[in-house]
Amino acid sequence: MTPPESTTGGADTVPRLKAAVIGAGMLGLDLAERLDASPVLSCELVAGRQSSASALRRAAQLGCEVSTEGITAVARAGVDMVFDASSAEAHPAHWAALASADVLLVDLTPSSGGSMLTPTVNAVRAESDRHLSLVSCGGQAVLPVLDAIAKNSERVEDVEVVTTVASASVGPATRDALDEYLAITGYAVERLTGATWAKVLATISPALPAPVFRAQIAACAYGIRPDALVGAVEAAATAVREYAPGFEVSALSVADGLVRATVTVTARGGRLPSYAGNVEIINAAAVTLAERYARSREVGHGE
């Protein structure tokens, strides 16, 4: 692999690692733009299918190499990391093709493989694990709040999550994988918060004007410390806004062992429409974790 180019900037200089994106939908194109805006990452390739030729032309306008050969092109690209924004069905084959390579694979599909991460909960695992699962946009929205609930109660029992997303921000691959979205989000809630049971529901709304991305949480918990919980949720929201400025906990209540919260995410950067907070939250999280990997790798090389 060709050594990555370096950014300039003195003592804080780190290598600019090369990245490839699989998928040329709204998710993939926004990722490509975010990668090239990163001080430590660069987008070298966007790979899609023949049917995505028009979207690939838009990726080429960003300065990325493009290909209609999908994972075949990625496997020979000589990159340091790969972001899979294709489909849950295709992801296992992509991991199989890259498993023996010295490549970080960041999965943005609702697949069941990889280590489930969100930046404010367990970002440190991005420094060592090579197969990262971003769970889902819903998972990225609710896990910071649910983590605060879990840490400020004795135990979390039942959790219900209901997400509402604008139809215009949901591509065909996401629609086809709706069952997987519900299952992996619920599984992540149980695994990362210790909840005994989680139910996830989703609404794809055709309403006009398009609604911003929203997630409503209801969690039954025992031994809740209400004052500490409110502060912890506020702190979690502040931490998420470091990488997704449009993240807000717009409602929070605690009564009789039941915590209710409403999270909204408004897209505020790049070419995304404001209602596409679902794309914003998962892409921002993915790039944040990849940047942590890049910086940790530089520390390791410098020792």
Short mmCIF file of C-alpha atoms in Angstrom, two decimals:
data_model
loop_
_atom_site.label_atom_id
_atom_site.label_comp_id
_atom_site.label_asym_id
_atom_site.label_seq_id
_atom_site.Cartn_x
_atom_site.Cartn_y
_atom_site.Cartn_z
CA MET A 1 0.00 0.00 0.00
CA THR A 2 1.30 3.45 -0.89
CA PRO A 3 2.05 5.50 2.24
CA PRO A 4 -0.75 7.99 2.87
CA GLU A 5 -0.14 11.65 2.19
CA SER A 6 0.16 13.90 5.23
CA THR A 7 -1.61 17.09 6.08
CA THR A 8 0.41 20.10 7.15
CA GLY A 9 0.06 21.77 10.49
CA GLY A 10 3.01 21.17 12.82
CA ALA A 11 2.88 18.99 15.91
CA ASP A 12 -0.70 17.87 15.36
CA THR A 13 -0.03 16.57 11.85
CA VAL A 14 -1.38 13.06 11.22
CA PRO A 15 -1.51 10.94 8.06
CA ARG A 16 -4.45 11.55 5.76
CA LEU A 17 -5.73 8.01 5.38
CA LYS A 18 -7.28 6.93 2.10
CA ALA A 19 -10.92 5.86 2.09
CA ALA A 20 -13.33 4.23 -0.32
CA VAL A 21 -17.13 4.39 -0.21
CA ILE A 22 -19.37 1.59 -1.45
CA GLY A 23 -22.71 3.01 -2.51
CA ALA A 24 -23.59 6.15 -4.44
CA GLY A 25 -26.94 7.08 -2.94
CA MET A 26 -27.61 10.06 -0.67
CA LEU A 27 -25.66 8.33 2.12
CA GLY A 28 -22.60 7.55 -0.01
CA LEU A 29 -22.35 10.95 -1.69
CA ASP A 30 -22.66 12.78 1.62
CA LEU A 31 -19.97 10.51 3.07
CA ALA A 32 -17.61 11.31 0.20
CA GLU A 33 -18.05 15.03 0.85
CA ARG A 34 -17.45 14.62 4.59
CA LEU A 35 -14.33 12.54 4.03
CA ASP A 36 -12.74 15.14 1.83
CA ALA A 37 -13.55 17.81 4.42
CA SER A 38 -11.74 15.81 7.11
CA PRO A 39 -8.19 16.84 8.09
CA VAL A 40 -7.11 13.21 8.45
CA LEU A 41 -9.14 11.33 5.82
CA SER A 42 -9.57 11.57 2.06
CA CYS A 43 -12.03 10.00 -0.34
CA GLU A 44 -10.14 8.11 -3.03
CA LEU A 45 -12.98 6.08 -4.56
CA VAL A 46 -16.76 5.86 -4.70
CA ALA A 47 -17.90 2.51 -6.05
CA GLY A 48 -21.43 1.67 -7.06
CA ARG A 49 -23.35 -0.33 -9.62
CA GLN A 50 -23.96 0.32 -13.30
CA SER A 51 -27.42 1.62 -12.42
CA SER A 52 -25.89 4.37 -10.26
CA ALA A 53 -23.90 5.98 -13.08
CA SER A 54 -25.57 9.39 -12.72
CA ALA A 55 -24.86 9.48 -8.98
CA LEU A 56 -21.26 8.46 -9.63
CA ARG A 57 -20.88 11.45 -11.92
CA ARG A 58 -21.76 13.64 -8.94
CA ALA A 59 -19.10 11.83 -6.89
CA ALA A 60 -16.57 12.51 -9.63
CA GLN A 61 -17.38 16.22 -9.39
CA LEU A 62 -16.19 16.05 -5.77
CA GLY A 63 -12.81 14.86 -7.03
CA CYS A 64 -13.19 11.16 -6.18
CA GLU A 65 -12.33 8.32 -8.50
CA VAL A 66 -15.50 6.39 -9.38
CA SER A 67 -16.27 2.85 -10.50
CA THR A 68 -19.30 0.74 -11.34
CA GLU A 69 -17.47 -2.44 -10.23
CA GLY A 70 -18.46 -2.23 -6.56
CA ILE A 71 -16.40 -4.29 -4.13
CA THR A 72 -14.14 -5.53 -6.94
CA ALA A 73 -12.85 -1.99 -7.50
CA VAL A 74 -12.55 -1.35 -3.77
CA ALA A 75 -10.52 -4.51 -3.15
CA ARG A 76 -7.80 -3.37 -5.56
CA ALA A 77 -7.87 0.33 -4.64
CA GLY A 78 -5.18 0.18 -1.95
CA VAL A 79 -7.15 2.19 0.60
CA ASP A 80 -6.84 2.25 4.38
CA MET A 81 -10.56 2.13 5.16
CA VAL A 82 -13.85 1.32 3.48
CA PHE A 83 -17.28 2.76 4.29
CA ASP A 84 -20.10 0.42 3.27
CA ALA A 85 -23.20 2.45 2.43
CA SER A 86 -24.73 -0.21 0.18
CA SER A 87 -27.20 -2.69 1.70
CA ALA A 88 -27.51 -5.12 4.58
CA GLU A 89 -27.84 -7.95 2.07
CA ALA A 90 -24.56 -7.09 0.33
CA HIS A 91 -22.47 -6.27 3.40
CA PRO A 92 -21.44 -9.83 4.45
CA ALA A 93 -19.87 -10.40 1.03
CA HIS A 94 -18.03 -7.09 1.30
CA TRP A 95 -16.59 -8.07 4.68
CA ALA A 96 -15.58 -11.47 3.32
CA ALA A 97 -13.74 -9.78 0.45
CA LEU A 98 -11.85 -7.44 2.82
CA ALA A 99 -11.39 -9.61 5.93
CA SER A 100 -7.82 -10.61 5.09
CA ALA A 101 -6.74 -7.10 4.10
CA ASP A 102 -5.27 -4.48 6.43
CA VAL A 103 -8.37 -2.32 6.05
CA LEU A 104 -10.84 -0.78 8.48
CA LEU A 105 -14.41 -1.56 7.40
CA VAL A 106 -17.11 0.84 8.63
CA ASP A 107 -20.58 -0.59 8.11
CA LEU A 108 -23.43 1.89 7.70
CA THR A 109 -25.96 -0.79 6.75
CA PRO A 110 -28.23 -2.51 9.30
CA SER A 111 -26.19 -5.69 9.10
CA SER A 112 -25.55 -7.93 12.10
CA GLY A 113 -21.77 -8.08 11.64
CA GLY A 114 -19.08 -6.00 13.28
CA SER A 115 -18.64 -4.25 16.63
CA MET A 116 -21.58 -1.94 17.35
CA LEU A 117 -20.32 1.58 18.11
CA THR A 118 -21.61 5.08 18.69
CA PRO A 119 -19.14 7.89 19.44
CA THR A 120 -20.44 8.97 22.87
CA VAL A 121 -20.89 5.43 24.20
CA ASN A 122 -17.92 3.24 23.22
CA ALA A 123 -15.78 5.12 20.68
CA VAL A 124 -12.56 3.70 22.14
CA ARG A 125 -13.24 0.42 20.31
CA ALA A 126 -12.65 2.22 17.02
CA GLU A 127 -8.96 2.28 17.91
CA SER A 128 -8.61 -1.51 17.85
CA ASP A 129 -11.55 -3.19 16.08
CA ARG A 130 -11.39 -3.50 12.30
CA HIS A 131 -15.07 -4.15 11.52
CA LEU A 132 -17.27 -1.37 12.91
CA SER A 133 -21.07 -1.40 12.81
CA LEU A 134 -22.86 1.95 13.02
CA VAL A 135 -26.08 0.00 13.77
CA SER A 136 -28.57 2.37 12.11
CA CYS A 137 -29.52 6.04 12.01
CA GLY A 138 -32.09 5.32 14.71
CA GLY A 139 -29.48 3.62 16.84
CA GLN A 140 -27.11 6.57 16.54
CA ALA A 141 -29.91 8.93 17.59
CA VAL A 142 -31.15 7.05 20.66
CA LEU A 143 -28.14 5.23 22.07
CA PRO A 144 -26.50 8.33 23.62
CA VAL A 145 -29.73 9.04 25.56
CA LEU A 146 -30.32 5.41 26.51
CA ASP A 147 -26.71 5.12 27.67
CA ALA A 148 -27.33 8.08 30.03
CA ILE A 149 -30.50 6.39 31.32
CA ALA A 150 -28.66 3.10 31.92
CA LYS A 151 -25.83 4.82 33.81
CA ASN A 152 -28.24 6.71 36.06
CA SER A 153 -30.54 3.89 37.09
CA GLU A 154 -30.11 0.51 38.73
CA ARG A 155 -31.34 -1.39 35.69
CA VAL A 156 -33.24 -0.81 32.47
CA GLU A 157 -36.11 -3.12 31.65
CA ASP A 158 -38.35 -2.48 28.63
CA VAL A 159 -37.39 0.05 25.95
CA GLU A 160 -39.53 1.21 23.05
CA VAL A 161 -38.16 3.36 20.23
CA VAL A 162 -40.27 4.91 17.48
CA THR A 163 -38.48 6.69 14.64
CA THR A 164 -40.02 8.93 12.00
CA VAL A 165 -38.09 9.75 8.86
CA ALA A 166 -38.94 11.69 5.70
CA SER A 167 -39.62 9.48 2.70
CA ALA A 168 -37.34 11.60 0.51
CA SER A 169 -34.32 10.73 2.69
CA VAL A 170 -34.80 6.96 2.53
CA GLY A 171 -33.31 5.09 -0.41
CA PRO A 172 -34.43 1.76 -1.88
CA ALA A 173 -31.77 -0.27 -0.03
CA THR A 174 -33.01 1.07 3.31
CA ARG A 175 -36.61 0.32 2.42
CA ASP A 176 -35.70 -3.23 1.43
CA ALA A 177 -33.85 -3.72 4.74
CA LEU A 178 -36.52 -2.30 7.05
CA ASP A 179 -36.83 -5.59 8.98
CA GLU A 180 -33.07 -5.64 9.48
CA TYR A 181 -33.16 -1.99 10.62
CA LEU A 182 -35.72 -2.80 13.31
CA ALA A 183 -33.92 -5.94 14.45
CA ILE A 184 -30.36 -4.57 14.63
CA THR A 185 -31.47 -1.35 16.34
CA GLY A 186 -33.33 -3.33 19.00
CA TYR A 187 -30.38 -5.68 19.44
CA ALA A 188 -27.97 -2.76 19.88
CA VAL A 189 -30.25 -1.16 22.47
CA GLU A 190 -30.25 -4.37 24.49
CA ARG A 191 -26.51 -5.00 24.16
CA LEU A 192 -25.24 -1.48 24.78
CA THR A 193 -27.64 -0.47 27.58
CA GLY A 194 -28.30 -3.80 29.31
CA ALA A 195 -32.05 -3.50 28.66
CA THR A 196 -33.87 -6.80 29.02
CA TRP A 197 -36.19 -6.12 26.07
CA ALA A 198 -36.37 -3.59 23.26
CA LYS A 199 -38.98 -2.91 20.61
CA VAL A 200 -38.29 -0.63 17.65
CA LEU A 201 -40.88 0.81 15.29
CA ALA A 202 -40.32 3.02 12.24
CA THR A 203 -42.46 5.34 10.16
CA ILE A 204 -41.42 6.52 6.70
CA SER A 205 -43.43 9.69 6.27
CA PRO A 206 -44.50 11.08 2.86
CA ALA A 207 -45.73 14.31 4.50
CA LEU A 208 -44.95 17.68 2.93
CA PRO A 209 -43.14 19.65 4.05
CA ALA A 210 -40.87 16.76 4.91
CA PRO A 211 -40.52 16.22 8.68
CA VAL A 212 -37.12 16.31 10.37
CA PHE A 213 -35.78 13.02 11.63
CA ARG A 214 -37.26 12.18 15.03
CA ALA A 215 -36.89 9.35 17.55
CA GLN A 216 -39.19 8.89 20.54
CA ILE A 217 -37.97 6.82 23.49
CA ALA A 218 -39.89 5.19 26.33
CA ALA A 219 -37.77 3.29 28.86
CA CYS A 220 -38.89 1.49 32.02
CA ALA A 221 -36.09 1.59 34.58
CA TYR A 222 -35.63 0.89 38.28
CA GLY A 223 -33.73 3.03 40.76
CA ILE A 224 -33.68 6.11 38.55
CA ARG A 225 -31.74 9.13 39.86
CA PRO A 226 -33.80 11.87 38.18
CA ASP A 227 -31.59 14.90 38.84
CA ALA A 228 -28.44 13.10 37.74
CA LEU A 229 -30.26 11.67 34.72
CA VAL A 230 -31.35 15.08 33.44
CA GLY A 231 -27.80 16.37 33.67
CA ALA A 232 -26.40 13.25 32.01
CA VAL A 233 -28.82 13.51 29.08
CA GLU A 234 -27.91 17.18 28.60
CA ALA A 235 -24.22 16.26 28.65
CA ALA A 236 -24.79 13.45 26.14
CA ALA A 237 -26.63 15.79 23.79
CA THR A 238 -23.82 18.33 24.03
CA ALA A 239 -21.28 15.62 23.18
CA VAL A 240 -23.27 14.47 20.14
CA ARG A 241 -23.49 18.06 18.87
CA GLU A 242 -19.70 18.08 18.63
CA TYR A 243 -20.09 16.01 15.44
CA ALA A 244 -23.83 16.42 14.61
CA PRO A 245 -24.79 20.03 15.46
CA GLY A 246 -28.48 19.48 14.67
CA PHE A 247 -28.97 16.92 17.46
CA GLU A 248 -31.49 17.95 20.13
CA VAL A 249 -33.29 16.27 23.02
CA SER A 250 -36.47 18.27 22.62
CA ALA A 251 -38.41 16.61 25.47
CA LEU A 252 -37.48 14.64 28.57
CA SER A 253 -39.65 13.45 31.45
CA VAL A 254 -39.19 11.05 34.36
CA ALA A 255 -42.17 9.70 36.32
CA ASP A 256 -42.95 6.45 38.13
CA GLY A 257 -40.02 4.54 36.70
CA LEU A 258 -40.73 5.62 33.13
CA VAL A 259 -38.37 7.83 31.15
CA ARG A 260 -39.69 9.47 27.99
CA ALA A 261 -37.51 11.42 25.60
CA THR A 262 -37.81 12.85 22.12
CA VAL A 263 -34.74 13.31 19.95
CA THR A 264 -34.69 15.33 16.73
CA VAL A 265 -31.83 15.62 14.27
CA THR A 266 -31.70 18.38 11.69
CA ALA A 267 -29.10 18.22 8.92
CA ARG A 268 -27.09 21.43 9.00
CA GLY A 269 -24.12 20.85 6.73
CA GLY A 270 -23.13 20.03 3.19
CA ARG A 271 -25.67 19.37 0.50
CA LEU A 272 -28.19 17.54 2.64
CA PRO A 273 -31.71 18.94 2.99
CA SER A 274 -32.54 19.90 6.58
CA TYR A 275 -34.96 16.98 7.00
CA ALA A 276 -32.23 14.37 6.28
CA GLY A 277 -31.06 14.16 9.88
CA ASN A 278 -31.04 10.38 9.56
CA VAL A 279 -28.23 10.65 7.02
CA GLU A 280 -26.45 13.36 9.03
CA ILE A 281 -26.34 11.44 12.32
CA ILE A 282 -24.98 8.16 10.97
CA ASN A 283 -22.49 9.70 8.54
CA ALA A 284 -21.19 12.17 11.11
CA ALA A 285 -20.75 9.31 13.60
CA ALA A 286 -18.97 7.16 11.02
CA VAL A 287 -16.46 9.85 10.11
CA THR A 288 -15.90 10.73 13.78
CA LEU A 289 -15.03 7.12 14.60
CA ALA A 290 -12.81 6.78 11.51
CA GLU A 291 -10.93 9.94 12.50
CA ARG A 292 -10.37 8.47 15.96
CA TYR A 293 -8.94 5.35 14.31
CA ALA A 294 -6.66 7.49 12.14
CA ARG A 295 -5.32 9.49 15.07
CA SER A 296 -4.79 6.39 17.22
CA ARG A 297 -2.85 4.78 14.40
CA GLU A 298 -0.53 7.79 14.20
CA VAL A 299 0.09 7.56 17.97
CA GLY A 300 0.95 3.88 17.59
CA HIS A 301 3.34 4.57 14.72
CA GLY A 302 5.03 7.34 16.67
CA GLU A 303 5.84 5.23 19.73
#
